[in-house]
mmCIF file of N, CA and C in Angstrom:
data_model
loop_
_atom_site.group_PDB
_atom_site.id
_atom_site.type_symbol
_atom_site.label_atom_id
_atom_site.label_comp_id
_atom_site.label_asym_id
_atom_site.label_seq_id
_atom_site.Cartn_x
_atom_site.Cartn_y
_atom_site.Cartn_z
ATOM 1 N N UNK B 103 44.909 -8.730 0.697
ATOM 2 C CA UNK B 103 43.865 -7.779 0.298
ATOM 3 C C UNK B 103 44.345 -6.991 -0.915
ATOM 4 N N UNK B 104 43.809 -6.851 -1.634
ATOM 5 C CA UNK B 104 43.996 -5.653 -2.898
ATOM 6 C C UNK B 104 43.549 -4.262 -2.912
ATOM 7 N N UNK B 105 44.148 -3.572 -3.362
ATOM 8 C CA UNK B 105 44.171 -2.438 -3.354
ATOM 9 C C UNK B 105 42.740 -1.657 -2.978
ATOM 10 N N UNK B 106 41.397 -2.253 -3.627
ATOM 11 C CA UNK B 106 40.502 -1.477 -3.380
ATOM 12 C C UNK B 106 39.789 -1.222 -1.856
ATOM 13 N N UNK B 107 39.976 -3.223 -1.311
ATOM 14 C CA UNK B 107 39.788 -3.825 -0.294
ATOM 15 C C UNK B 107 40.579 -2.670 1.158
ATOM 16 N N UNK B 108 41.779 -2.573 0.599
ATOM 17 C CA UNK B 108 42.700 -1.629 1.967
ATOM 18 C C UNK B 108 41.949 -0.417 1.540
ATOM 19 N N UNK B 109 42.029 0.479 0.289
ATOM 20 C CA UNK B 109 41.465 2.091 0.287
ATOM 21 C C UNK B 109 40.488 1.752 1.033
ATOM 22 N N UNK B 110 39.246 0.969 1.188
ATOM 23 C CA UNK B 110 38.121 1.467 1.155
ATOM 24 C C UNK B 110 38.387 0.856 3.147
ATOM 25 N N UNK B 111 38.897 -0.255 3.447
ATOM 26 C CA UNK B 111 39.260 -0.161 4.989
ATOM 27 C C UNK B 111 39.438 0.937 5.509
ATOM 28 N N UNK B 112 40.790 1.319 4.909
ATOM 29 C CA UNK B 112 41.500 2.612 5.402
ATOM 30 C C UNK B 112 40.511 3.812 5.482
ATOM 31 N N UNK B 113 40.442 3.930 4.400
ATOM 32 C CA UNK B 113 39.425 5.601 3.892
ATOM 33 C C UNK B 113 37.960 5.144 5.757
ATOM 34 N N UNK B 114 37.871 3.947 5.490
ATOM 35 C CA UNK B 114 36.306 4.029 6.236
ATOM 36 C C UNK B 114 36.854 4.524 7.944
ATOM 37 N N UNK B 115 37.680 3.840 8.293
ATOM 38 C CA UNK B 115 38.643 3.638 9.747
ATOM 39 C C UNK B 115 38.612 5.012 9.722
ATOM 40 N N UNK B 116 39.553 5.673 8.800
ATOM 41 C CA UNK B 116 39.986 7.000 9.168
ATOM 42 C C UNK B 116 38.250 7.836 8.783
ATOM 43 N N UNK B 117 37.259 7.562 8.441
ATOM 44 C CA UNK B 117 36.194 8.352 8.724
ATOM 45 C C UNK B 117 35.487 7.631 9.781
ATOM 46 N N UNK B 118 35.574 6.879 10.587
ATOM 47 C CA UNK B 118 35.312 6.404 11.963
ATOM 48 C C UNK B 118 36.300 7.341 12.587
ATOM 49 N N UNK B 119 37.438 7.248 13.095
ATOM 50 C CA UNK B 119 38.238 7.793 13.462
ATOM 51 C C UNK B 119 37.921 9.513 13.786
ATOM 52 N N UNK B 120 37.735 10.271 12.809
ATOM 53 C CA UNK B 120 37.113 11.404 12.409
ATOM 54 C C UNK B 120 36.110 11.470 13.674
ATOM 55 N N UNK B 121 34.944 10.922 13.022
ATOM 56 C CA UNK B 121 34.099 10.807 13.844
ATOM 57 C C UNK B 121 33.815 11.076 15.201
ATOM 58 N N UNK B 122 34.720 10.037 15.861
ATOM 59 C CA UNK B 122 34.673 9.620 17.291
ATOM 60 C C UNK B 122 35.458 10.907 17.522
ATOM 61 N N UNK B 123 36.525 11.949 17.141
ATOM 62 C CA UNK B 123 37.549 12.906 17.490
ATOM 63 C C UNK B 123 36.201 14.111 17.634
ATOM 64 N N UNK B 124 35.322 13.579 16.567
ATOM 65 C CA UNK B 124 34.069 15.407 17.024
ATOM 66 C C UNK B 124 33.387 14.893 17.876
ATOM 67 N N UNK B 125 33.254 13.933 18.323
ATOM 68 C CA UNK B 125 32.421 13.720 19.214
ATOM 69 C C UNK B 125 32.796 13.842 20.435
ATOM 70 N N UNK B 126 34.135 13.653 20.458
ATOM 71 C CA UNK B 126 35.454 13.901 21.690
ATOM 72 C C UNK B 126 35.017 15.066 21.755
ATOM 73 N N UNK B 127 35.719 16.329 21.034
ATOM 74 C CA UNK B 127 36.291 18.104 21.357
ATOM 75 C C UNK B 127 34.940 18.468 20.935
ATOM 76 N N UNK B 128 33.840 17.874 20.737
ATOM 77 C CA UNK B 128 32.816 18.631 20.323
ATOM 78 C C UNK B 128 31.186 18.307 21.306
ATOM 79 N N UNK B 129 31.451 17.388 22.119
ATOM 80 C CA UNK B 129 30.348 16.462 22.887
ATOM 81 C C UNK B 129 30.530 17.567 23.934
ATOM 82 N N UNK B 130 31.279 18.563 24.156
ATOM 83 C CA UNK B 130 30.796 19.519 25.450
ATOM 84 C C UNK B 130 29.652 20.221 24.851
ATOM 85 N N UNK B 131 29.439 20.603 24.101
ATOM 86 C CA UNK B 131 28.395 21.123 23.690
ATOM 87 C C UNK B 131 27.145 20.202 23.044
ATOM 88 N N UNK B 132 26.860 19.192 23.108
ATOM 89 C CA UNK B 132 26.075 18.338 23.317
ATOM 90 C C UNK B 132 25.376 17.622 24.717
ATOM 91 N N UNK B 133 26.566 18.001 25.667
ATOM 92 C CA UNK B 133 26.314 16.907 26.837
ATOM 93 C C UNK B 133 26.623 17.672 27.978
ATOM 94 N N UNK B 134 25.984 17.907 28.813
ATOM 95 C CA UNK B 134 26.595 18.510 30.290
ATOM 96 C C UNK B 134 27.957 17.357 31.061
ATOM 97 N N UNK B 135 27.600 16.450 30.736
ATOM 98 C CA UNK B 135 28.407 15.676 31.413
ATOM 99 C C UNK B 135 29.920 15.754 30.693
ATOM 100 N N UNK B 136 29.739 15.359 29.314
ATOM 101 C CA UNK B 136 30.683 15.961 28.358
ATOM 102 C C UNK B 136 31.745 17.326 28.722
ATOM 103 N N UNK B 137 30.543 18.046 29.186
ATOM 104 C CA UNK B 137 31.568 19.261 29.755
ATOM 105 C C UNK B 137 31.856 19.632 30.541
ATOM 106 N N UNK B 138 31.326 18.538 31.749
ATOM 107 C CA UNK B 138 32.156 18.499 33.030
ATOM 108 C C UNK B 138 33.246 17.862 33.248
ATOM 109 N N UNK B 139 33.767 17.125 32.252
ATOM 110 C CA UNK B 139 34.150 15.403 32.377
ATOM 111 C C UNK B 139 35.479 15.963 31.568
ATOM 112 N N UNK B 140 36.338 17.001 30.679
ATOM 113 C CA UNK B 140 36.652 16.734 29.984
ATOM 114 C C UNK B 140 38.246 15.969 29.976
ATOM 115 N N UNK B 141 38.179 15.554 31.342
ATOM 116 C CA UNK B 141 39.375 14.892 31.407
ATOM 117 C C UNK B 141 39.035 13.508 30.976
ATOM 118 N N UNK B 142 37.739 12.522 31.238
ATOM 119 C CA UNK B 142 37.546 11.440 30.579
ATOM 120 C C UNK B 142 37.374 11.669 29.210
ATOM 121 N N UNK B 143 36.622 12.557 29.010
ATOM 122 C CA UNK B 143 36.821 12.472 27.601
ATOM 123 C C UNK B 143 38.151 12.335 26.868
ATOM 124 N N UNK B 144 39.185 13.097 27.537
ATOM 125 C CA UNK B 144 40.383 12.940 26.830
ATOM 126 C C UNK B 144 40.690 11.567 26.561
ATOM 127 N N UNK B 145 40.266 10.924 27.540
ATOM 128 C CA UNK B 145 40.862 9.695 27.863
ATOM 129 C C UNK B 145 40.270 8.564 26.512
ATOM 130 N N UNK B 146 39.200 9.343 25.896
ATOM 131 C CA UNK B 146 38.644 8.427 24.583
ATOM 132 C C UNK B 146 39.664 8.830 23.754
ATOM 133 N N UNK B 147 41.068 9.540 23.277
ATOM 134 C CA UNK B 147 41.811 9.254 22.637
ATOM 135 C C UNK B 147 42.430 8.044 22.260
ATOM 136 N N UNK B 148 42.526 7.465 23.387
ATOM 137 C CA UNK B 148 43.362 6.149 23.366
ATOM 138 C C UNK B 148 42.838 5.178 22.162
ATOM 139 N N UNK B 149 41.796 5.016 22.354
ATOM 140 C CA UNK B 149 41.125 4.137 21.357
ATOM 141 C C UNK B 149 41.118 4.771 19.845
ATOM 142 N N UNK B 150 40.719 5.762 19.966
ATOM 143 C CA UNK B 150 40.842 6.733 18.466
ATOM 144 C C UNK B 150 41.942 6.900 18.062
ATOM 145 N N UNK B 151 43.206 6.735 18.716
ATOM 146 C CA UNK B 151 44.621 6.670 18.143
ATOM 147 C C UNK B 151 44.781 5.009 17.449
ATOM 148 N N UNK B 152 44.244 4.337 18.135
ATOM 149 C CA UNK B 152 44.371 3.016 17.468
ATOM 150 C C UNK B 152 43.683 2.524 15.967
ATOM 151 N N UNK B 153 42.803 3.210 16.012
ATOM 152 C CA UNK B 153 42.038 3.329 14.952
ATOM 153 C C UNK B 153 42.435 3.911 13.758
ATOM 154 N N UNK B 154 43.399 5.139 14.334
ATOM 155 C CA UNK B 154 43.979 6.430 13.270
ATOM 156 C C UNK B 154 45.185 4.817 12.883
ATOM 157 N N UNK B 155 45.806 4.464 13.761
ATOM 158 C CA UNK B 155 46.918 3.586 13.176
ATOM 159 C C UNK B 155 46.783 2.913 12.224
ATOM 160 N N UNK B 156 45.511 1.964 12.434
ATOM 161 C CA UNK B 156 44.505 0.427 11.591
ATOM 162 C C UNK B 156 44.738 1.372 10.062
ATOM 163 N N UNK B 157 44.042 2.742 9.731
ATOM 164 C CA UNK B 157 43.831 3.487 8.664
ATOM 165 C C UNK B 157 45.108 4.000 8.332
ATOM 166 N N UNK B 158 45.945 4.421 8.987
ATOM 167 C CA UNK B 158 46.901 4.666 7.811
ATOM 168 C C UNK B 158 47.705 3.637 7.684
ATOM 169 N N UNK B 159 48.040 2.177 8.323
ATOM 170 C CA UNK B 159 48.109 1.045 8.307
ATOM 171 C C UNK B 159 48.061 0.492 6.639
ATOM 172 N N UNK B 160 46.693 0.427 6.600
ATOM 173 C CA UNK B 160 45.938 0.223 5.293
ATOM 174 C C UNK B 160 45.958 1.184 3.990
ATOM 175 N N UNK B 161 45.932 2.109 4.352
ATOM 176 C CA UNK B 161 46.096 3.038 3.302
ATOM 177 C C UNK B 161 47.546 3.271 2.910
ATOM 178 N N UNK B 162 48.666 2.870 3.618
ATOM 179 C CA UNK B 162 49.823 3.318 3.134
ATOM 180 C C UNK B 162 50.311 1.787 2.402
ATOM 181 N N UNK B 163 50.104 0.602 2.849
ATOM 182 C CA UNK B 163 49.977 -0.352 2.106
ATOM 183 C C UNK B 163 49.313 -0.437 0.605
ATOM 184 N N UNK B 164 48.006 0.035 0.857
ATOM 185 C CA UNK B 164 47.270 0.029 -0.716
ATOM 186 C C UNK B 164 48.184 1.447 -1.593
ATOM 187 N N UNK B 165 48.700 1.737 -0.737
ATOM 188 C CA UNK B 165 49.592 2.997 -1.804
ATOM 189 C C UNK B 165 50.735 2.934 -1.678
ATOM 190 N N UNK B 166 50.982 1.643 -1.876
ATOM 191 C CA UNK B 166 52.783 1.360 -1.944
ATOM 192 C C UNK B 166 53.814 1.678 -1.108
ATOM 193 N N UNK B 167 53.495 2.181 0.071
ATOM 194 C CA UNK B 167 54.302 2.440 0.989
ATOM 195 C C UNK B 167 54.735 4.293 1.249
ATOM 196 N N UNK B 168 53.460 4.587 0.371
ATOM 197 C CA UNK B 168 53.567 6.057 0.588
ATOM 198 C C UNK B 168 52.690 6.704 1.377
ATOM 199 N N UNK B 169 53.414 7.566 2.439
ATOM 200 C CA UNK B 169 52.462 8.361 3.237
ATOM 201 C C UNK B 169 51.469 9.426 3.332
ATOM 202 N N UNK B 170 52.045 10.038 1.974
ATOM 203 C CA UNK B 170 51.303 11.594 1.458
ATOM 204 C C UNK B 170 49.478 10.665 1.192
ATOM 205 N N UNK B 171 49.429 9.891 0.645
ATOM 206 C CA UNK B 171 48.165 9.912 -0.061
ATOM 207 C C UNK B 171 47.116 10.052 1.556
ATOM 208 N N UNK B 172 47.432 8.704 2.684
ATOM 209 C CA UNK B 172 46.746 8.116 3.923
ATOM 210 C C UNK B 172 46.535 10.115 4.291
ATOM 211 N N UNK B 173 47.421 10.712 4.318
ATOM 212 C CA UNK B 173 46.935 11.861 5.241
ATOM 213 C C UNK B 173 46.126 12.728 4.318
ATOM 214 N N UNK B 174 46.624 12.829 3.245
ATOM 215 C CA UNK B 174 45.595 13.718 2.411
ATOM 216 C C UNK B 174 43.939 13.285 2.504
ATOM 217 N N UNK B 175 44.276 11.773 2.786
ATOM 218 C CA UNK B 175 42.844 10.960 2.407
ATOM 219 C C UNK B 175 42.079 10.853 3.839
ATOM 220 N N UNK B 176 42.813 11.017 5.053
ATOM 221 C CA UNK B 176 42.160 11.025 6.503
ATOM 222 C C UNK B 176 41.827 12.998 6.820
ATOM 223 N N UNK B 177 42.511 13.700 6.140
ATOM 224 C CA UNK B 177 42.376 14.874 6.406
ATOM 225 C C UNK B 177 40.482 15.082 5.378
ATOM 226 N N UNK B 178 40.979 14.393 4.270
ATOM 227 C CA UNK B 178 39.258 14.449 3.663
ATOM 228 C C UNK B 178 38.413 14.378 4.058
ATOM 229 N N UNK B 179 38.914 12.726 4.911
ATOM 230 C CA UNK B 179 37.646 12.533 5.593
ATOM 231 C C UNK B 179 36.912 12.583 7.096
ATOM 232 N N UNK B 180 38.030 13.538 7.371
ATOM 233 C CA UNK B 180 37.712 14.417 8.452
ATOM 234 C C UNK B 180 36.855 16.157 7.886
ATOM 235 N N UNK B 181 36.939 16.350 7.058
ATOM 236 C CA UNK B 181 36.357 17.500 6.236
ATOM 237 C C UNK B 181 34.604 16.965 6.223
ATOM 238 N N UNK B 182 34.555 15.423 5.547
ATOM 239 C CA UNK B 182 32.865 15.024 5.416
ATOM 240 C C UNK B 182 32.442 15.166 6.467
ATOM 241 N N UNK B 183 33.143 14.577 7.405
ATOM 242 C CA UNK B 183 32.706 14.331 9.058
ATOM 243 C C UNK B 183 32.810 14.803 9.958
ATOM 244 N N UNK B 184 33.397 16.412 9.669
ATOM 245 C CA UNK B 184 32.879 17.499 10.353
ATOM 246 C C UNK B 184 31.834 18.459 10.237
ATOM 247 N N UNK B 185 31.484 17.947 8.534
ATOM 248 C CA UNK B 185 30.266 19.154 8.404
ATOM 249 C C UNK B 185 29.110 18.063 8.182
ATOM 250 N N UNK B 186 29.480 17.292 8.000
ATOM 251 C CA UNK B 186 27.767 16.287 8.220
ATOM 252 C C UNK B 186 27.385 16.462 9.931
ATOM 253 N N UNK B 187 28.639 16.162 11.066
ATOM 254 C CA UNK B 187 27.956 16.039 12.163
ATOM 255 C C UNK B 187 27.575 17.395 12.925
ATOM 256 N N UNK B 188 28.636 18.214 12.082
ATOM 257 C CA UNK B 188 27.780 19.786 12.448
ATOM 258 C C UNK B 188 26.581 20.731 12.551
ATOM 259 N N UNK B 189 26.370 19.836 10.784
ATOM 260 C CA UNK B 189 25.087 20.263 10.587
ATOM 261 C C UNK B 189 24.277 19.312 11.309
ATOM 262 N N UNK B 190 24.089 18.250 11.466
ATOM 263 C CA UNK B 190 23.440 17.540 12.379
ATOM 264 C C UNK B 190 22.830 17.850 13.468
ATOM 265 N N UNK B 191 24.048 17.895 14.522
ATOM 266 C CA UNK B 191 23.671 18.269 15.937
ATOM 267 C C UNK B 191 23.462 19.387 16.093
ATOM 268 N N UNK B 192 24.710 20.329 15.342
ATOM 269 C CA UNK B 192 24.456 21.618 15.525
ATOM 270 C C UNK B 192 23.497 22.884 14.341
ATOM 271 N N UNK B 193 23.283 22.343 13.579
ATOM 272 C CA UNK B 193 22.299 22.710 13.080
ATOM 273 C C UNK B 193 23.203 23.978 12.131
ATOM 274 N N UNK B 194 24.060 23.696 12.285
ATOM 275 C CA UNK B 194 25.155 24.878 11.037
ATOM 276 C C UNK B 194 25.225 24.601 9.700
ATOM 277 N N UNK B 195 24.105 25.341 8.977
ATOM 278 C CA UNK B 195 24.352 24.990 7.676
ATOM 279 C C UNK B 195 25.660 24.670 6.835
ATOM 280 N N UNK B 196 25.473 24.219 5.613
ATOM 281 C CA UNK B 196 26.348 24.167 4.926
ATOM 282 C C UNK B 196 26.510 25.116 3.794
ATOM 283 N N UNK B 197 27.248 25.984 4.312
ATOM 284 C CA UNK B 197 27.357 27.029 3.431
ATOM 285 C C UNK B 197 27.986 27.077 1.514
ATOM 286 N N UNK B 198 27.692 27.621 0.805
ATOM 287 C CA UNK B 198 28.605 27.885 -0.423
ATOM 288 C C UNK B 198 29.822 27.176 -0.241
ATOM 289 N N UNK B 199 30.605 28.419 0.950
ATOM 290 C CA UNK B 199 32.092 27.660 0.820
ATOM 291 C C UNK B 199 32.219 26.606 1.139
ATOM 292 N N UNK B 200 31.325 26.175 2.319
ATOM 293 C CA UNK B 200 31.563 24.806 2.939
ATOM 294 C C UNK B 200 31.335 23.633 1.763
ATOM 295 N N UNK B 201 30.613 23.474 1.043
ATOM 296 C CA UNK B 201 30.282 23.129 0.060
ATOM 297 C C UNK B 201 31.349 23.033 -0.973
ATOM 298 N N UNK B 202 32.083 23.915 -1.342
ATOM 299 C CA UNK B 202 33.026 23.836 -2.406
ATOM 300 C C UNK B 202 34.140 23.222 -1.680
ATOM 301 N N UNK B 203 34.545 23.790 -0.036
ATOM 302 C CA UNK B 203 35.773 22.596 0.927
ATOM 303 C C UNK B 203 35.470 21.268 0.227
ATOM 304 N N UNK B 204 34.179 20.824 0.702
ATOM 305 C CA UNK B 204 33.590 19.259 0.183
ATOM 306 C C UNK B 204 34.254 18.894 -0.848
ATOM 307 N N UNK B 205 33.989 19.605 -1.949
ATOM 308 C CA UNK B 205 34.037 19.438 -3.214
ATOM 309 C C UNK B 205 35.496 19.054 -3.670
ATOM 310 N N UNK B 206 36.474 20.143 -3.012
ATOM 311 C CA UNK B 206 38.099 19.810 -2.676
ATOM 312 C C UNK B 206 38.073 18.781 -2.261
ATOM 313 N N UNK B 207 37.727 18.305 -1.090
ATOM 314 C CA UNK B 207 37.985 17.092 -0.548
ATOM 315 C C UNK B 207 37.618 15.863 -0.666
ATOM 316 N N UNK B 208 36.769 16.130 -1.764
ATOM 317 C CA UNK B 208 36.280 14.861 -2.798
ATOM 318 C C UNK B 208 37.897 14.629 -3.733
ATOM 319 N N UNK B 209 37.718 15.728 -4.618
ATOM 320 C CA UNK B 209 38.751 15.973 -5.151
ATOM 321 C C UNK B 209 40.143 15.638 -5.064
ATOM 322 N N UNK B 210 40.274 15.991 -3.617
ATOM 323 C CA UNK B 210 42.018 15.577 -3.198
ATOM 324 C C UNK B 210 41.910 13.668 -2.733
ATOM 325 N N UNK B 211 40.756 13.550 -2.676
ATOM 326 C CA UNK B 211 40.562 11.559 -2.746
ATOM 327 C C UNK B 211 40.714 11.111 -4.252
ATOM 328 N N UNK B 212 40.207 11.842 -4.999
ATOM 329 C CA UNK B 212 39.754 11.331 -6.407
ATOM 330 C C UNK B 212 41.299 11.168 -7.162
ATOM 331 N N UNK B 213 42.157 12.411 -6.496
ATOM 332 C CA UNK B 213 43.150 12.922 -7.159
ATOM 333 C C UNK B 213 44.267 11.766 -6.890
ATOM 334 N N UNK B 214 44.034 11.173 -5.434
ATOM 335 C CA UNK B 214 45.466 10.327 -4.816
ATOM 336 C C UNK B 214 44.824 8.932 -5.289
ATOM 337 N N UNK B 215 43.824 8.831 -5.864
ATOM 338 C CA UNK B 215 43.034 7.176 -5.651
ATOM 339 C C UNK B 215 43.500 6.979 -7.578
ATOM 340 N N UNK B 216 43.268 8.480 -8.483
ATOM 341 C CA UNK B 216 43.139 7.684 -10.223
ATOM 342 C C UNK B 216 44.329 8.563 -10.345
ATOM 343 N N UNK B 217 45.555 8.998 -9.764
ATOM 344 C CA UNK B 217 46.378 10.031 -10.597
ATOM 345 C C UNK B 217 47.919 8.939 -10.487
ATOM 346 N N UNK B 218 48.114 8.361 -11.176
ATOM 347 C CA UNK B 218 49.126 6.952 -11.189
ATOM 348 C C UNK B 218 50.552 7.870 -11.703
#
């Protein structure tokens, strides 16, 4: 695979990954069962750790064997995919600042993906 092929694996895994983690610590407040349960829920880690692996797997490969970029780049995209599913379910706007976080966290991708 080439370089763009792993970023864009990696980057996607680790915003799956993301994902499934708000839906984990955040589904009590979506779900009664959710928040009775939260010992099964824990138990959806297992799979979401495997996933976190697949992504920085891939991402530390497409970046030469360096680790800084995979976390800067899973911490990003845990930033999209907490305020898209926030505002979503929970109906929490996206504020100014939240908005400019984004904007960083575009940024700190843009920065590890063209800064050679």
């Amino acid at each position: 695979m080439n370089f763009v092929t792993r970023f864009l694996y990696g980057a996607l895994l680790f915003l799956l990954g993301q994902t499934l983690v708000w839906y984990q610590i955040n589904g009590q407040f979506l779900s009664e069962w959710a928040k009775k349960h939260p010992l099964v829920m824990s138990l959806f880690g297992i799979p979401i750790s495997y996933v976190y692996i697949y992504a920085t797997h891939h991402l530390v490969i497409a970046f030469d064997g360096q680790l800084w970029p995979q976390r800067l780049i899973g911490f990003s995209m845990g930033m999209v995919a907490f305020a898209f599913l926030t505002w979503f379910h929970l109906h929490q706007a996206i504020t100014p600042k939240t908005a400019v976080t984004l904007a960083l966290a575009l940024a700190i991708v843009l920065i590890q993906v063209l800064w050679k």
